[in-house]
Coordinates of C-alpha atoms and ligand atoms in Angstrom, one line a residue:
X1 CA 66.5 104.6 58.0
X2 CA 64.0 106.9 57.1
X3 CA 61.8 102.9 57.7
X4 CA 62.9 102.9 61.1
X5 CA 61.9 105.5 61.5
X6 CA 58.3 106.4 64.4
X7 CA 57.4 109.5 65.4
X8 CA 57.7 109.9 69.7
X9 CA 59.5 105.9 69.3
X10 CA 56.0 104.8 69.9
X11 CA 56.1 100.5 69.3
X12 CA 59.6 101.1 69.6
X13 CA 61.9 97.9 71.1
X14 CA 64.5 100.1 73.3
X15 CA 66.1 97.2 74.9
X16 CA 65.0 94.4 76.9
X17 CA 63.6 93.9 80.2
X18 CA 63.0 91.6 82.8
X19 CA 60.6 94.3 84.8
X20 CA 57.4 95.2 83.6
X21 CA 55.2 93.3 80.7
X22 CA 52.4 95.1 79.6
X23 CA 49.8 93.6 76.9
X24 CA 48.0 96.3 75.6
X25 CA 45.8 95.1 73.8
X26 CA 44.3 93.0 76.2
X27 CA 45.3 95.0 79.0
X28 CA 47.2 93.2 81.1
X29 CA 50.7 94.7 82.9
X30 CA 52.2 92.1 85.1
X31 CA 55.6 93.0 87.6
X32 CA 58.0 89.9 86.8
X33 CA 55.8 88.1 85.5
X34 CA 52.9 89.0 88.9
X35 CA 49.3 91.0 87.6
X36 CA 48.9 93.9 88.9
X37 CA 45.4 93.3 90.3
X38 CA 46.9 90.4 92.7
X39 CA 50.4 92.3 93.1
X40 CA 47.5 95.1 94.6
X41 CA 47.4 93.2 97.8
X42 CA 50.9 93.5 99.0
X43 CA 52.9 95.6 101.0
X44 CA 55.1 98.4 98.9
X45 CA 58.1 97.2 101.2
X46 CA 57.0 92.9 99.2
X47 CA 56.6 94.5 96.0
X48 CA 59.5 97.4 96.4
X49 CA 61.7 93.7 97.1
X50 CA 59.7 92.1 93.9
X51 CA 61.0 94.6 91.4
X52 CA 64.8 95.1 92.8
X53 CA 66.2 91.9 93.7
X54 CA 64.1 89.8 90.9
X55 CA 62.2 87.0 93.1
X56 CA 59.5 87.5 96.2
X57 CA 60.6 87.7 98.9
X58 CA 60.8 84.9 101.7
X59 CA 59.8 86.7 105.8
X60 CA 63.5 86.8 106.8
X61 CA 63.5 88.3 103.9
X62 CA 61.1 91.2 103.9
X63 CA 61.0 92.0 107.3
X64 CA 65.5 93.0 107.1
X65 CA 64.4 94.9 103.7
X66 CA 60.8 96.6 105.1
X67 CA 63.3 97.1 108.7
X68 CA 65.9 98.9 106.7
X69 CA 64.2 101.4 104.6
X70 CA 62.2 102.5 108.8
X71 CA 65.9 102.8 109.7
X72 CA 66.5 105.5 106.3
X73 CA 63.3 107.4 106.7
X74 CA 64.6 110.3 108.4
X75 CA 66.4 112.9 106.2
X76 CA 68.7 115.1 108.0
X77 CA 68.9 118.4 108.9
X78 CA 70.7 120.0 106.7
X79 CA 68.1 118.6 103.8
X80 CA 65.3 119.8 105.3
X81 CA 66.8 123.1 105.6
X82 CA 67.1 122.9 101.2
X83 CA 64.0 121.6 101.2
X84 CA 61.8 124.5 103.7
X85 CA 63.9 127.5 101.3
X86 CA 62.6 125.5 98.2
X87 CA 59.0 126.2 100.2
X88 CA 59.2 129.9 99.0
X89 CA 58.5 129.8 95.3
X90 CA 58.2 126.7 93.9
X91 CA 55.6 123.3 93.9
X92 CA 56.8 119.2 95.7
X93 CA 58.3 117.9 92.6
X94 CA 60.7 121.1 92.6
X95 CA 60.7 120.8 96.0
X96 CA 62.1 116.9 95.4
X97 CA 64.3 117.2 92.4
X98 CA 66.5 119.9 94.6
X99 CA 66.6 118.5 97.9
X100 CA 67.3 114.8 96.3
X101 CA 70.6 116.6 94.7
X102 CA 71.3 117.9 97.7
X103 CA 71.0 115.2 99.5
X104 CA 73.7 113.1 96.4
X105 CA 76.1 115.3 97.7
X106 CA 76.3 114.0 101.5
X107 CA 76.0 110.3 100.1
X108 CA 79.0 108.6 100.4
X109 CA 78.2 106.4 98.5
X110 CA 78.0 109.6 95.7
X111 CA 80.3 108.4 92.8
X112 CA 80.6 104.3 93.3
X113 CA 78.5 103.4 90.7
X114 CA 79.1 99.6 92.0
X115 CA 75.6 97.1 92.4
X116 CA 76.3 97.2 96.1
X117 CA 76.5 101.5 96.8
X118 CA 73.5 101.6 93.9
X119 CA 71.7 99.7 96.2
X120 CA 72.0 100.9 99.4
X121 CA 71.3 104.8 96.9
X122 CA 68.1 103.2 96.0
X123 CA 66.6 102.4 99.1
X124 CA 67.8 105.9 100.6
X125 CA 65.5 107.1 98.1
X126 CA 62.5 104.5 98.6
X127 CA 63.1 105.4 102.2
X128 CA 63.2 109.2 101.8
X129 CA 60.9 110.5 99.1
X130 CA 57.5 110.4 101.5
X131 CA 59.9 111.7 104.2
X132 CA 60.0 115.3 101.7
X133 CA 57.1 115.1 100.6
X134 CA 55.8 114.8 103.4
X135 CA 57.6 117.4 105.3
X136 CA 57.5 120.5 102.1
X137 CA 53.8 119.8 102.1
X138 CA 54.1 120.4 106.2
X139 CA 55.8 123.6 105.3
X140 CA 54.2 125.6 102.7
X141 CA 51.0 125.6 105.1
X142 CA 53.2 126.9 107.8
X143 CA 52.7 123.5 110.1
X144 CA 55.6 121.8 111.3
X145 CA 57.2 118.7 109.4
X146 CA 56.6 115.2 111.9
X147 CA 59.4 112.2 112.4
X148 CA 58.2 109.5 111.0
X149 CA 56.7 107.6 113.1
X150 CA 59.0 103.6 113.1
X151 CA 55.6 101.6 113.1
X152 CA 54.0 102.2 110.3
X153 CA 54.1 100.6 107.0
X154 CA 54.8 102.7 104.5
X155 CA 51.6 103.8 103.0
X156 CA 50.4 104.7 105.8
X157 CA 53.7 107.0 107.6
X158 CA 52.9 108.9 104.6
X159 CA 49.6 110.1 105.3
X160 CA 50.4 110.0 109.9
X161 CA 53.8 112.4 108.7
X162 CA 51.4 114.9 106.1
X163 CA 48.4 115.0 107.6
X164 CA 50.3 114.5 112.0
X165 CA 47.2 112.7 112.6
X166 CA 47.0 108.4 112.1
X167 CA 44.9 107.1 108.6
X168 CA 42.8 105.0 109.6
X169 CA 43.2 101.3 108.3
X170 CA 41.6 101.3 104.9
X171 CA 43.5 104.8 104.4
X172 CA 46.4 103.4 104.8
X173 CA 45.9 100.1 102.9
X174 CA 44.7 102.1 99.4
X175 CA 47.8 103.9 99.6
X176 CA 50.2 101.3 99.9
X177 CA 48.0 99.4 96.6
X178 CA 48.9 104.0 95.7
X179 CA 52.6 102.6 95.3
X180 CA 52.1 99.1 94.2
X181 CA 50.2 100.9 91.4
X182 CA 52.7 103.7 90.6
X183 CA 55.9 101.9 91.1
X184 CA 56.7 100.2 87.4
X185 CA 55.8 100.7 83.9
X186 CA 57.6 99.5 81.7
X187 CA 59.3 102.4 79.8
X188 CA 57.0 104.8 80.4
X189 CA 58.6 107.8 80.0
X190 CA 60.1 108.7 83.2
X191 CA 62.2 105.1 83.2
X192 CA 63.3 106.0 79.4
X193 CA 64.4 108.8 80.7
X194 CA 66.4 107.3 84.1
X195 CA 67.6 104.4 81.7
X196 CA 69.6 107.0 79.4
X197 CA 70.5 108.6 82.3
X198 CA 71.8 105.3 83.3
X199 CA 73.5 104.7 80.1
X200 CA 76.1 106.9 79.8
X201 CA 77.3 105.7 83.3
X202 CA 76.6 108.2 85.8
X203 CA 75.6 108.6 88.6
X204 CA 71.9 106.4 90.3
X205 CA 70.4 109.7 92.2
X206 CA 71.2 111.5 88.2
X207 CA 69.1 109.2 86.8
X208 CA 66.2 109.3 89.4
X209 CA 66.7 113.0 89.4
X210 CA 66.1 113.4 85.6
X211 CA 62.8 110.6 86.2
X212 CA 61.7 113.1 88.2
X213 CA 61.8 115.5 85.2
X214 CA 60.5 113.7 83.1
X215 CA 57.5 112.7 85.2
X216 CA 56.3 115.7 85.8
X217 CA 55.1 117.0 82.9
X218 CA 50.9 116.6 82.6
X219 CA 51.1 114.2 79.1
X220 CA 52.7 111.5 82.2
X221 CA 52.4 112.3 85.8
X222 CA 51.4 115.6 85.5
X223 CA 47.8 114.7 84.6
X224 CA 46.7 112.7 88.1
X225 CA 47.0 116.2 89.1
X226 CA 45.3 118.1 85.9
X227 CA 42.4 115.4 86.6
X228 CA 42.0 116.5 90.0
X229 CA 41.6 120.0 88.8
X230 CA 39.3 119.2 86.9
X231 CA 36.8 117.5 88.8
X232 CA 37.0 120.3 91.1
X233 CA 36.4 122.9 88.0
X234 CA 33.5 120.4 86.8
X235 CA 31.5 120.8 90.2
X236 CA 27.9 118.9 89.9
X237 CA 26.9 115.2 87.5
X238 CA 25.3 118.2 85.5
X239 CA 28.2 119.6 84.6
X240 CA 30.2 116.9 82.8
X241 CA 28.2 116.6 79.2
X242 CA 29.1 119.7 79.2
X243 CA 31.9 120.2 80.4
X244 CA 33.7 117.0 78.0
X245 CA 32.1 117.8 74.5
X246 CA 33.5 120.6 75.0
X247 CA 36.7 118.8 75.7
X248 CA 35.3 117.0 72.0
X249 CA 34.6 120.0 70.6
X250 CA 37.3 122.3 70.5
X251 CA 40.1 118.7 69.8
X252 CA 41.3 119.3 73.4
X253 CA 42.4 116.0 75.9
X254 CA 40.7 115.2 78.5
X255 CA 42.6 114.6 81.2
X256 CA 43.0 110.8 83.1
X257 CA 42.6 109.0 79.2
X258 CA 44.0 107.8 76.3
X259 CA 47.5 105.9 76.8
X260 CA 50.0 105.4 74.4
X261 CA 50.1 101.7 75.1
X262 CA 46.8 100.8 75.9
X263 CA 44.2 100.4 73.4
X264 CA 41.8 99.1 76.2
X265 CA 41.0 100.0 79.3
X266 CA 44.4 99.9 81.8
X267 CA 44.7 97.5 84.2
X268 CA 45.7 100.1 86.7
X269 CA 42.6 102.1 86.1
X270 CA 40.3 98.1 87.1
X271 CA 41.7 98.7 90.6
X272 CA 42.0 102.3 91.1
X273 CA 37.5 102.8 90.5
X274 CA 37.4 100.0 92.9
X275 CA 39.5 102.1 95.5
X276 CA 37.6 105.6 94.8
X277 CA 34.0 103.7 95.1
X278 CA 34.8 101.7 98.5
X279 CA 36.7 105.3 99.8
X280 CA 33.3 107.0 98.6
X281 CA 31.3 105.2 100.3
X282 CA 33.4 105.0 103.6
X283 CA 33.3 108.9 103.6
X284 CA 30.1 108.7 102.7
X285 CA 29.6 110.7 99.8
X286 CA 30.0 109.9 97.0
X287 CA 30.0 113.0 94.1
X288 CA 33.6 113.0 93.8
X289 CA 33.3 109.6 92.5
X290 CA 29.9 109.9 90.7
X291 CA 31.6 112.8 88.7
X292 CA 34.8 111.0 87.8
X293 CA 32.1 107.9 86.6
X294 CA 30.1 109.5 84.1
X295 CA 33.1 111.5 82.6
X296 CA 34.3 108.7 81.6
X297 CA 30.4 107.3 80.3
X298 CA 30.5 110.2 78.5
X299 CA 34.2 109.8 77.2
X300 CA 32.9 105.9 76.3
X301 CA 30.4 107.7 74.2
X302 CA 32.0 109.4 72.3
X303 CA 35.7 108.4 71.3
X304 CA 35.4 104.7 71.3
X305 CA 31.2 104.1 70.7
X306 CA 31.0 107.5 68.0
X307 CA 34.7 108.0 66.4
X308 CA 36.0 104.2 67.4
X309 CA 38.4 105.7 69.3
X310 CA 40.5 102.9 71.4
X311 CA 40.2 106.3 74.5
X312 CA 40.3 104.3 77.9
X313 CA 40.5 105.9 81.9
X314 CA 44.3 105.4 82.6
X315 CA 46.4 105.6 84.9
X316 CA 46.0 108.8 86.5
X317 CA 42.0 109.0 86.5
X318 CA 40.9 107.0 89.2
X319 CA 43.2 107.8 91.2
X320 CA 43.0 111.5 91.0
X321 CA 40.1 110.8 92.4
X322 CA 41.4 108.2 95.0
X323 CA 43.4 111.2 96.4
X324 CA 40.6 113.5 96.0
X325 CA 39.4 110.6 99.5
X326 CA 42.7 111.1 100.8
X327 CA 42.6 114.5 100.7
X328 CA 46.5 115.0 99.2
X329 CA 46.2 118.4 97.8
X330 CA 46.5 118.3 93.7
X331 CA 49.8 120.5 93.7
X332 CA 51.1 117.4 95.6
X333 CA 50.0 115.0 93.4
X334 CA 52.7 113.6 90.5
X335 CA 55.5 113.7 94.0
X336 CA 53.0 111.0 95.7
X337 CA 52.8 109.4 92.4
X338 CA 56.9 109.7 92.6
X339 CA 57.4 107.6 96.1
X340 CA 55.3 104.8 94.4
X341 CA 57.9 104.9 91.6
X342 CA 60.1 105.6 92.6
X343 CA 61.1 101.5 94.1
X344 CA 60.9 100.5 90.0
X345 CA 63.6 103.5 88.3
X346 CA 66.5 101.7 90.7
X347 CA 65.7 98.4 89.8
X348 CA 64.8 99.7 85.5
X349 CA 68.4 101.6 87.1
X350 CA 69.7 97.7 87.9
X351 CA 69.0 96.1 85.0
X352 CA 70.6 99.1 83.1
X353 CA 73.6 98.7 85.4
X354 CA 74.0 95.6 84.5
X355 CA 74.1 94.3 80.8
X356 CA 74.3 98.6 80.1
X357 CA 75.2 99.6 76.5
X358 CA 75.0 103.7 75.6
X359 CA 70.9 104.3 75.3
X360 CA 72.1 106.7 71.7
X361 CA 69.5 106.9 69.4
X362 CA 69.9 109.1 65.4
X363 CA 67.3 111.3 64.6
X364 CA 66.4 112.5 60.7
X365 CA 67.2 115.2 59.4
X366 CA 64.7 117.7 57.5
X367 CA 66.9 120.3 56.5
X368 CA 63.9 122.4 56.3
X369 CA 63.3 122.1 59.5
X370 CA 63.7 125.4 61.0
Ligands
COA401 C1 49.0 109.6 77.0 C2 48.9 110.0 75.5 C3 50.3 111.6 75.0 C4 48.9 109.4 74.2 O1 49.2 110.3 73.5 P1 49.9 109.9 72.1 O2 50.2 108.0 71.9 O3 51.2 110.1 71.9 O4 48.4 109.9 71.0 P2 48.2 110.6 70.8 O5 48.2 112.0 70.7 O6 48.8 110.9 69.3 O7 46.7 110.5 70.4 C5 46.2 109.3 69.2 C6 44.4 110.2 69.1 O8 43.6 110.3 70.0 C7 43.5 111.4 70.8 N1 43.3 111.0 72.2 C8 44.2 110.4 73.0 N2 44.4 111.1 74.4 C9 42.7 111.7 74.1 C10 42.8 112.1 75.2 N3 43.0 112.3 76.6 N4 41.9 113.7 74.8 C11 40.9 113.3 74.2 N5 41.2 113.0 72.7 C12 42.4 111.8 73.0 C13 43.9 112.3 70.2 O9 43.8 113.8 69.7 C14 44.7 111.8 68.8 O10 43.2 111.8 68.0 P3 43.8 112.1 65.9 O11 44.1 110.5 65.8 O12 41.9 112.4 65.5 O13 44.3 112.9 65.6 C15 47.7 110.8 75.1 O14 46.9 110.1 74.9 C16 47.4 111.9 76.0 O15 48.1 113.3 75.8 N6 46.7 112.0 77.0 C17 45.6 113.0 78.0 C18 47.0 112.7 79.6 C19 46.8 112.1 80.2 O16 45.8 111.2 80.7 N7 48.3 111.9 80.7 C20 48.3 110.2 81.3 C21 48.7 109.1 80.8 S1 49.1 107.6 81.7

């Protein structure tokens, strides 16, 4: 047993899956055999269908799937009340967790673990995450909630509910791409948590809530918020060198850099970098992009060239910059990430239920540990 010990389960193959493929050396990510850069041009509904159903939808299948999601976007008055109650002293991820938990109590399928019921529950969560997050943000800022607009795409509708006005085509496209890039990533900590809960044959809401709790941490999805705050703290391109060198000298982690699996540039970060540049140019305001690019240059010099460590920008680095240009507040960033990731969690839970074995690893006992 001792031979098999890997701290943090590094490189441990815990299960078989047909959803995501990662080559960490070459920087490749595929969902069900499709390259992430190609998928990023599709709609979130299309990619969600493909993740969950295991195949690309035909025209009619996609239309039915999208219509279904649009019809499910509204949340009940009682769920709104719970979400408003959350407003006083917690942030979006906690509000999302609590509201989804409340919504599960009202779901007639709560204790039905059949594939049909799980799909129905999953669709509701995909459709309603954006409504909960946008409404929470508005209430927190003393504004009225805005009803979902069924004419808008998943991404555009979220921005509309968040800001109260329709986004530009570029903003809608960028958020749609963001949701796609965030949708799945093999056995990342939140997906592994969700699958572990599913493996006990608990209900799918519990699995998703577990996923949310794991995503929140700063070593996982919480890093996106930290990147946004870091860029604000730095403030100007001239301050970047001193800031990064401070981190290096104090052996502190640089947020949005490094990855357990990628030993090269994260393929999602490449797409995000292009999006960040595009929206910076459209807004005629390069400041945040320039700061980010300078951080990347210095990090490359310090980590890759000087120390030969494979520490490159990860998914949370340029996505944080994109969110800044979309006027998404830092404290909302992880919850917006969750809006994209929910499709992946649902796909993984369904896959786990369909061929289940309890996930139960072992610990190496160290008598003097405490
Ligand atoms: C993602 C992350 C948790 C992966 O962790 P991991 O696989 O356990 O790797 P470790 O934390 O053991 O790091 C390995 C080495 O690289 C260094 N390293 C890793 N990420 C680093 C970062 N962001 N900044 C500076 N150094 C970093 C560690 O200090 C360690 O150095 P050492 O061997 O000299 O002690 C880690 O890279 C990290 O904390 N990144 C910042 C948070 C982040 O952006 N998270 C989002 C992930 S998508």
